[in-house]
mmCIF file of C-alpha atoms in Angstrom:
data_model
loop_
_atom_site.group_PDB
_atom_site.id
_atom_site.type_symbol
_atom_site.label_atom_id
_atom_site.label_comp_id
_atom_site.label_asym_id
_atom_site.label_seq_id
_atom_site.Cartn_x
_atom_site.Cartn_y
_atom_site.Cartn_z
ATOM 1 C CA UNK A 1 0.000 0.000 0.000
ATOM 2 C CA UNK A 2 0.830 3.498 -0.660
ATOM 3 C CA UNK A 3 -0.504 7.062 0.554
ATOM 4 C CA UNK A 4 1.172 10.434 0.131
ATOM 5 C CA UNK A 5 0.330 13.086 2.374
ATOM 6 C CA UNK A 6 1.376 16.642 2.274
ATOM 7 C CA UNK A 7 4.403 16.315 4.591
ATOM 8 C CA UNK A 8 4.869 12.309 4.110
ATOM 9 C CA UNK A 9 4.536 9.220 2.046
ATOM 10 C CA UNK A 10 3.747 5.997 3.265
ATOM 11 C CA UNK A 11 4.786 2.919 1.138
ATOM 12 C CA UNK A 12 5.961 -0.708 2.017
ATOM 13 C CA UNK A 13 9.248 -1.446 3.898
ATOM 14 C CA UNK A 14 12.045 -3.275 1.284
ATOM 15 C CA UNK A 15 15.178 -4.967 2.072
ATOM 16 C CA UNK A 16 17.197 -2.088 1.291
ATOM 17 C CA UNK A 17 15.750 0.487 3.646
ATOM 18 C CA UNK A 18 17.460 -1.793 6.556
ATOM 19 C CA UNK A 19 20.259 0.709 7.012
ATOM 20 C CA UNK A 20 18.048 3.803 6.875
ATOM 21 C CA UNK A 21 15.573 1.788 9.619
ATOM 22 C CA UNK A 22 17.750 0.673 11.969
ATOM 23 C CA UNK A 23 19.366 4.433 11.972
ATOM 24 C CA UNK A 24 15.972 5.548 12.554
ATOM 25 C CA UNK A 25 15.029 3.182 14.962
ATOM 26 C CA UNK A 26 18.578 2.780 16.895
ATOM 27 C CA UNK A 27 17.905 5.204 19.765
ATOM 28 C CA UNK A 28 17.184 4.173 22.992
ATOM 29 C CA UNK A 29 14.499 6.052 23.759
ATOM 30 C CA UNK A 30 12.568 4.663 20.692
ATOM 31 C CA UNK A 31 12.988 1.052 21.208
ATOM 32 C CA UNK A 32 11.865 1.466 25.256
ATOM 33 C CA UNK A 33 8.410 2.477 24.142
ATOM 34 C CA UNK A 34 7.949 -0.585 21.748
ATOM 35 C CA UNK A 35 7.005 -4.187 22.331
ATOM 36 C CA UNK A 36 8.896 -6.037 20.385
ATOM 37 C CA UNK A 37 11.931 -4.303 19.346
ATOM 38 C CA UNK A 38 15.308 -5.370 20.845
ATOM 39 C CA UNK A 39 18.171 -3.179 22.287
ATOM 40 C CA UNK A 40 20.388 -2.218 21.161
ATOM 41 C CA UNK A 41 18.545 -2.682 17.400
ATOM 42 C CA UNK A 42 20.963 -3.911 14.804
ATOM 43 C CA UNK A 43 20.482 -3.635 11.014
ATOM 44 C CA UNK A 44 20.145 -7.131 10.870
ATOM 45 C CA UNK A 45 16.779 -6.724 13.509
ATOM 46 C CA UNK A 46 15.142 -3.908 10.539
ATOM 47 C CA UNK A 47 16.594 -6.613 7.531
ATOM 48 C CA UNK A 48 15.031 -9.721 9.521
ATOM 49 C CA UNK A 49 11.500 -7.175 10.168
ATOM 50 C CA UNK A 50 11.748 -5.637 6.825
ATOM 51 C CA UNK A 51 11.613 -9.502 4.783
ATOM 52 C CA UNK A 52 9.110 -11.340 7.523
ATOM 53 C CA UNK A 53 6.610 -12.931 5.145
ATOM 54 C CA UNK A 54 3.496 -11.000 5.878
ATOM 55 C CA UNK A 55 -0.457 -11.873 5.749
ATOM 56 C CA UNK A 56 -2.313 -10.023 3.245
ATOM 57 C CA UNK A 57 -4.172 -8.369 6.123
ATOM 58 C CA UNK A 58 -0.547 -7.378 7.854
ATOM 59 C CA UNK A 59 0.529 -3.749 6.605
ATOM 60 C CA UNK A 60 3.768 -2.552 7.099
ATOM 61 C CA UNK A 61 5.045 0.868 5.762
ATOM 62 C CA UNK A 62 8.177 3.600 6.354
ATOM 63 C CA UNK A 63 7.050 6.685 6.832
ATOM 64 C CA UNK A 64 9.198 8.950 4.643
ATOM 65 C CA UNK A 65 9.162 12.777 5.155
ATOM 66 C CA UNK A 66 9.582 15.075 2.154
ATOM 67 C CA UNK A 67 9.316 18.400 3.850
ATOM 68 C CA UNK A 68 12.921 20.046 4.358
ATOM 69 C CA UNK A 69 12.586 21.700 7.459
ATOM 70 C CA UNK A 70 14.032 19.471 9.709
ATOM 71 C CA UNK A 71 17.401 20.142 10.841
ATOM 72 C CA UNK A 72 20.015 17.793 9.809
ATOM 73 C CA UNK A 73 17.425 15.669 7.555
ATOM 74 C CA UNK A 74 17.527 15.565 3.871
ATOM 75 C CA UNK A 75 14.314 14.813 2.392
ATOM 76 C CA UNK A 76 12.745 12.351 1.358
ATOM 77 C CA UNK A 77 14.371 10.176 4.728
ATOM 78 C CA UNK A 78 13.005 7.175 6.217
ATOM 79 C CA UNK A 79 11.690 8.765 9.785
ATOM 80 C CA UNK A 80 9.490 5.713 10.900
ATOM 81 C CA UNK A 81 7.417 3.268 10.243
ATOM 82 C CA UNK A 82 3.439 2.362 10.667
ATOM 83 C CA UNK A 83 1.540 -0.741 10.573
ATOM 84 C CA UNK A 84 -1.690 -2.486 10.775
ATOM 85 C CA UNK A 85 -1.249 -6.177 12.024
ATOM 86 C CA UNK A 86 -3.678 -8.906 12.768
ATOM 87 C CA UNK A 87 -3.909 -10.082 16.472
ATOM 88 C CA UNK A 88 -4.722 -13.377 17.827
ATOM 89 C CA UNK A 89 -8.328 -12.664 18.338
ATOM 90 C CA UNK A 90 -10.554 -13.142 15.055
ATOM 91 C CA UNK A 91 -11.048 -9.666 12.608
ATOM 92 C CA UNK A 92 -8.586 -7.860 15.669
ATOM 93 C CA UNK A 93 -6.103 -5.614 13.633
ATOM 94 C CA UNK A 94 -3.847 -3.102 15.865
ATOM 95 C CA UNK A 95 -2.150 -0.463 14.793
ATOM 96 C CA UNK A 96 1.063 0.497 16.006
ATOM 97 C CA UNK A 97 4.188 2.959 14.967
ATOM 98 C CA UNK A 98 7.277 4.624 15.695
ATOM 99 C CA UNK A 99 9.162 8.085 14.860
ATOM 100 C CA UNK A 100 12.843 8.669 15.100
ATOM 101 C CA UNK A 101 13.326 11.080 17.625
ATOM 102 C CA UNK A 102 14.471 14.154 14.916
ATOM 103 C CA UNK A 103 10.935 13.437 13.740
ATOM 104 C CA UNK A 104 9.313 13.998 17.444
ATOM 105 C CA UNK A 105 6.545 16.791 17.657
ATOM 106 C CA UNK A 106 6.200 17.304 14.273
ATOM 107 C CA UNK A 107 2.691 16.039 13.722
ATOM 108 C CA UNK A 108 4.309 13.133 11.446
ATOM 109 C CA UNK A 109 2.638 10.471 13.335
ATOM 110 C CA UNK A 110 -0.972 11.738 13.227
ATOM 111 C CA UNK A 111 -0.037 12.342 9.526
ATOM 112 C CA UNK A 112 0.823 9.259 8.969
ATOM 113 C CA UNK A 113 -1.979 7.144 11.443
ATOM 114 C CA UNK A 114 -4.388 8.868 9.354
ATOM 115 C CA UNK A 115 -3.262 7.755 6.179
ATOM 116 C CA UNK A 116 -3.026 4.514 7.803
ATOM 117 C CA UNK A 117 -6.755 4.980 8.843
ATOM 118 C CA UNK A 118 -7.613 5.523 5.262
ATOM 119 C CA UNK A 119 -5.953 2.187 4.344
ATOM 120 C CA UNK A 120 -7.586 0.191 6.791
ATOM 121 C CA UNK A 121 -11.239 1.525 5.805
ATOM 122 C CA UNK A 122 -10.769 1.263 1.624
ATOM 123 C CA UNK A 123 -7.961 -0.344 0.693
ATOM 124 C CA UNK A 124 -8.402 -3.509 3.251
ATOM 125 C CA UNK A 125 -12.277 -3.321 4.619
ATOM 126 C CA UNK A 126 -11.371 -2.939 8.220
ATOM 127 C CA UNK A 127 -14.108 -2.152 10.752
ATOM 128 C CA UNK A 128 -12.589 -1.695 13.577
ATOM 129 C CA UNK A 129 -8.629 -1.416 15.301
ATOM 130 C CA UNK A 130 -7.296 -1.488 18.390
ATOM 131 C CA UNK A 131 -3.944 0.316 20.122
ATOM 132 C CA UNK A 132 -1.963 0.559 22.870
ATOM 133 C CA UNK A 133 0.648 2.750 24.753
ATOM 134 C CA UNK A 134 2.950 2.780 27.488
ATOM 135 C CA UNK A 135 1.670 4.297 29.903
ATOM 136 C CA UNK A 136 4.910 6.034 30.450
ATOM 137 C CA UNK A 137 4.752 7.150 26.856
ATOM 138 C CA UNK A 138 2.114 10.052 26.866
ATOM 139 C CA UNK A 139 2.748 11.470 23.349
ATOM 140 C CA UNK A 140 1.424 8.507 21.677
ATOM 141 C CA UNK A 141 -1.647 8.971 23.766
ATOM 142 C CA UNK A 142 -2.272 12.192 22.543
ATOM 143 C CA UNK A 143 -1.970 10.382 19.097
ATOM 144 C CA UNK A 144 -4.104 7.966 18.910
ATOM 145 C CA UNK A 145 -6.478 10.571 20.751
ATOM 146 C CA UNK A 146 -6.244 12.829 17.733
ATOM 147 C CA UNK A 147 -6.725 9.417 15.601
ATOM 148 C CA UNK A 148 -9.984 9.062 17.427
ATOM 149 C CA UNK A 149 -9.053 5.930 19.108
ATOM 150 C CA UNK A 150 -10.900 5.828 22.796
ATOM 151 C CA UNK A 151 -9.848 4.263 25.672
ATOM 152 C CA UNK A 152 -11.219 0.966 26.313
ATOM 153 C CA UNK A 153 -10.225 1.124 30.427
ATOM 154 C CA UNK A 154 -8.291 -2.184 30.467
ATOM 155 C CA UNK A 155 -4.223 -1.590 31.083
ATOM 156 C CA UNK A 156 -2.272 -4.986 30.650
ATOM 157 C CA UNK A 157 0.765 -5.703 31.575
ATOM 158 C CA UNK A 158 3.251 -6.104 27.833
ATOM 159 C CA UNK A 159 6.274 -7.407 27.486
ATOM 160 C CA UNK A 160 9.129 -4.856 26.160
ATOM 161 C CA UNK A 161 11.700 -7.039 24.791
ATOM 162 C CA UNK A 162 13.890 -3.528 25.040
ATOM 163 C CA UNK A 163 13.315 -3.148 28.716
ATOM 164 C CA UNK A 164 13.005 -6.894 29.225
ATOM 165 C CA UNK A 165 10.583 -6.438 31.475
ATOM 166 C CA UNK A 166 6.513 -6.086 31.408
ATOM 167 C CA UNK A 167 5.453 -2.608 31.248
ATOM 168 C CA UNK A 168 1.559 -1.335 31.950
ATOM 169 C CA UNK A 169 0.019 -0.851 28.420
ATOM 170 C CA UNK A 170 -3.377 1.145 28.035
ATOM 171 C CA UNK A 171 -5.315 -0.344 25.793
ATOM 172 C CA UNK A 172 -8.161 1.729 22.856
ATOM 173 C CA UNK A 173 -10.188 1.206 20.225
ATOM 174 C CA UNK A 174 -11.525 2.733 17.532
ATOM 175 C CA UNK A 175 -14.829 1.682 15.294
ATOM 176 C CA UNK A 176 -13.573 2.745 11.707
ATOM 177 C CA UNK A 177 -17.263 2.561 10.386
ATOM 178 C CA UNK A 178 -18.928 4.494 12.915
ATOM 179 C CA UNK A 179 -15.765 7.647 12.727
ATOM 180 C CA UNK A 180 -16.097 7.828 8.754
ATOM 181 C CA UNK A 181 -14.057 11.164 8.022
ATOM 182 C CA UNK A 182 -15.681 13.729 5.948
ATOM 183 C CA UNK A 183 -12.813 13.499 3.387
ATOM 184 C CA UNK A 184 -10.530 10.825 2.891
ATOM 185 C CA UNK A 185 -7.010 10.336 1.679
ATOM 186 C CA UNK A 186 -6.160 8.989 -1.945
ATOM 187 C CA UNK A 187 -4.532 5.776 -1.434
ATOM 188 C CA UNK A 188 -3.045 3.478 -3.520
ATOM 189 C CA UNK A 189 -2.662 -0.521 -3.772
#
């Protein structure tokens, strides 16, 4: 899948991003708020994520950013990544991302979530995702607030393989049918 936004472009993860991903990704203070993301990440951990065989109902995408007002970042440059992933429970797809830290504050992940929102609706018929958070990580609550995700009231304990340790994980939901947008993003399969 593909979307292009005004600031960013979404499009499918390839073997030879793994440099630019594990650049993006290799900061501390990226992989503690993640699940499953090792530390330190290696750029064999983004070349092992990047060529997983994936479901047809398991979305993963870099978020590049092709504004050039960032300091010290040359657009377009891999600055994340988003994805839409099935769960164990049956029609259950979460979403989850990441932004490198340069990236932080910008407005690039709401950017990008609702592109990803767009994708899940048209391009693969979703009804409804879930999320979660840290609840040490507050800016991705405000996120997925602006997404329109709403707190379901049940925090589990996760497992962060970075922290090696379970962390307290808020979990939300959002009804994609019942939140249709007034005007939705071109996407592109």
């Amino acid at each position: 899948m593909f979307a292009r936004t005004k600031r960013v472009t979404l499009r499918p993860g390839w073997p030879e991003d793994a440099a630019a991903v594990a650049d993006a990704i290799g900061h501390k203070a990226v992989a503690m708020n993640l699940s499953h993301v090792p530390w330190p990440y290696a750029e064999a951990d983004a070349h092992a994520w990047l060529t997983m065989p994936r479901a047809r109902d398991d979305v993963l995408c870099v978020i590049m950013a092709h504004e050039t007002t960032i300091p010290q970042v040359v657009a377009p440059r891999i600055v994340g990544m988003i994805g839409i992933h099935p769960t164990v429970e049956t029609d259950v797809h979460e979403l989850g991302y990441w932004l490198t830290p340069v990236a932080w504050g910008r407005g690039y992940a709401t950017e990008a979530g609702r592109a990803m929102l767009d994708i899940a609706r048209y391009g693969m018929g979703i009804r409804q995702l879930t999320a979660g958070y840290f609840l040490d990580n507050p800016a991705s609550a405000r996120v997925l607030a602006k997404l329109g995700f709403r707190p379901t009231g049940a925090i589990e304990r996760q497992f962060s393989r970075a922290r090696g340790t379970y962390v307290d994980c808020a979990k939300l939901t959002l009804d994609l049918v019942e939140q249709e947008p007034e005007q939705s993003m071109p996407i592109a399969a």
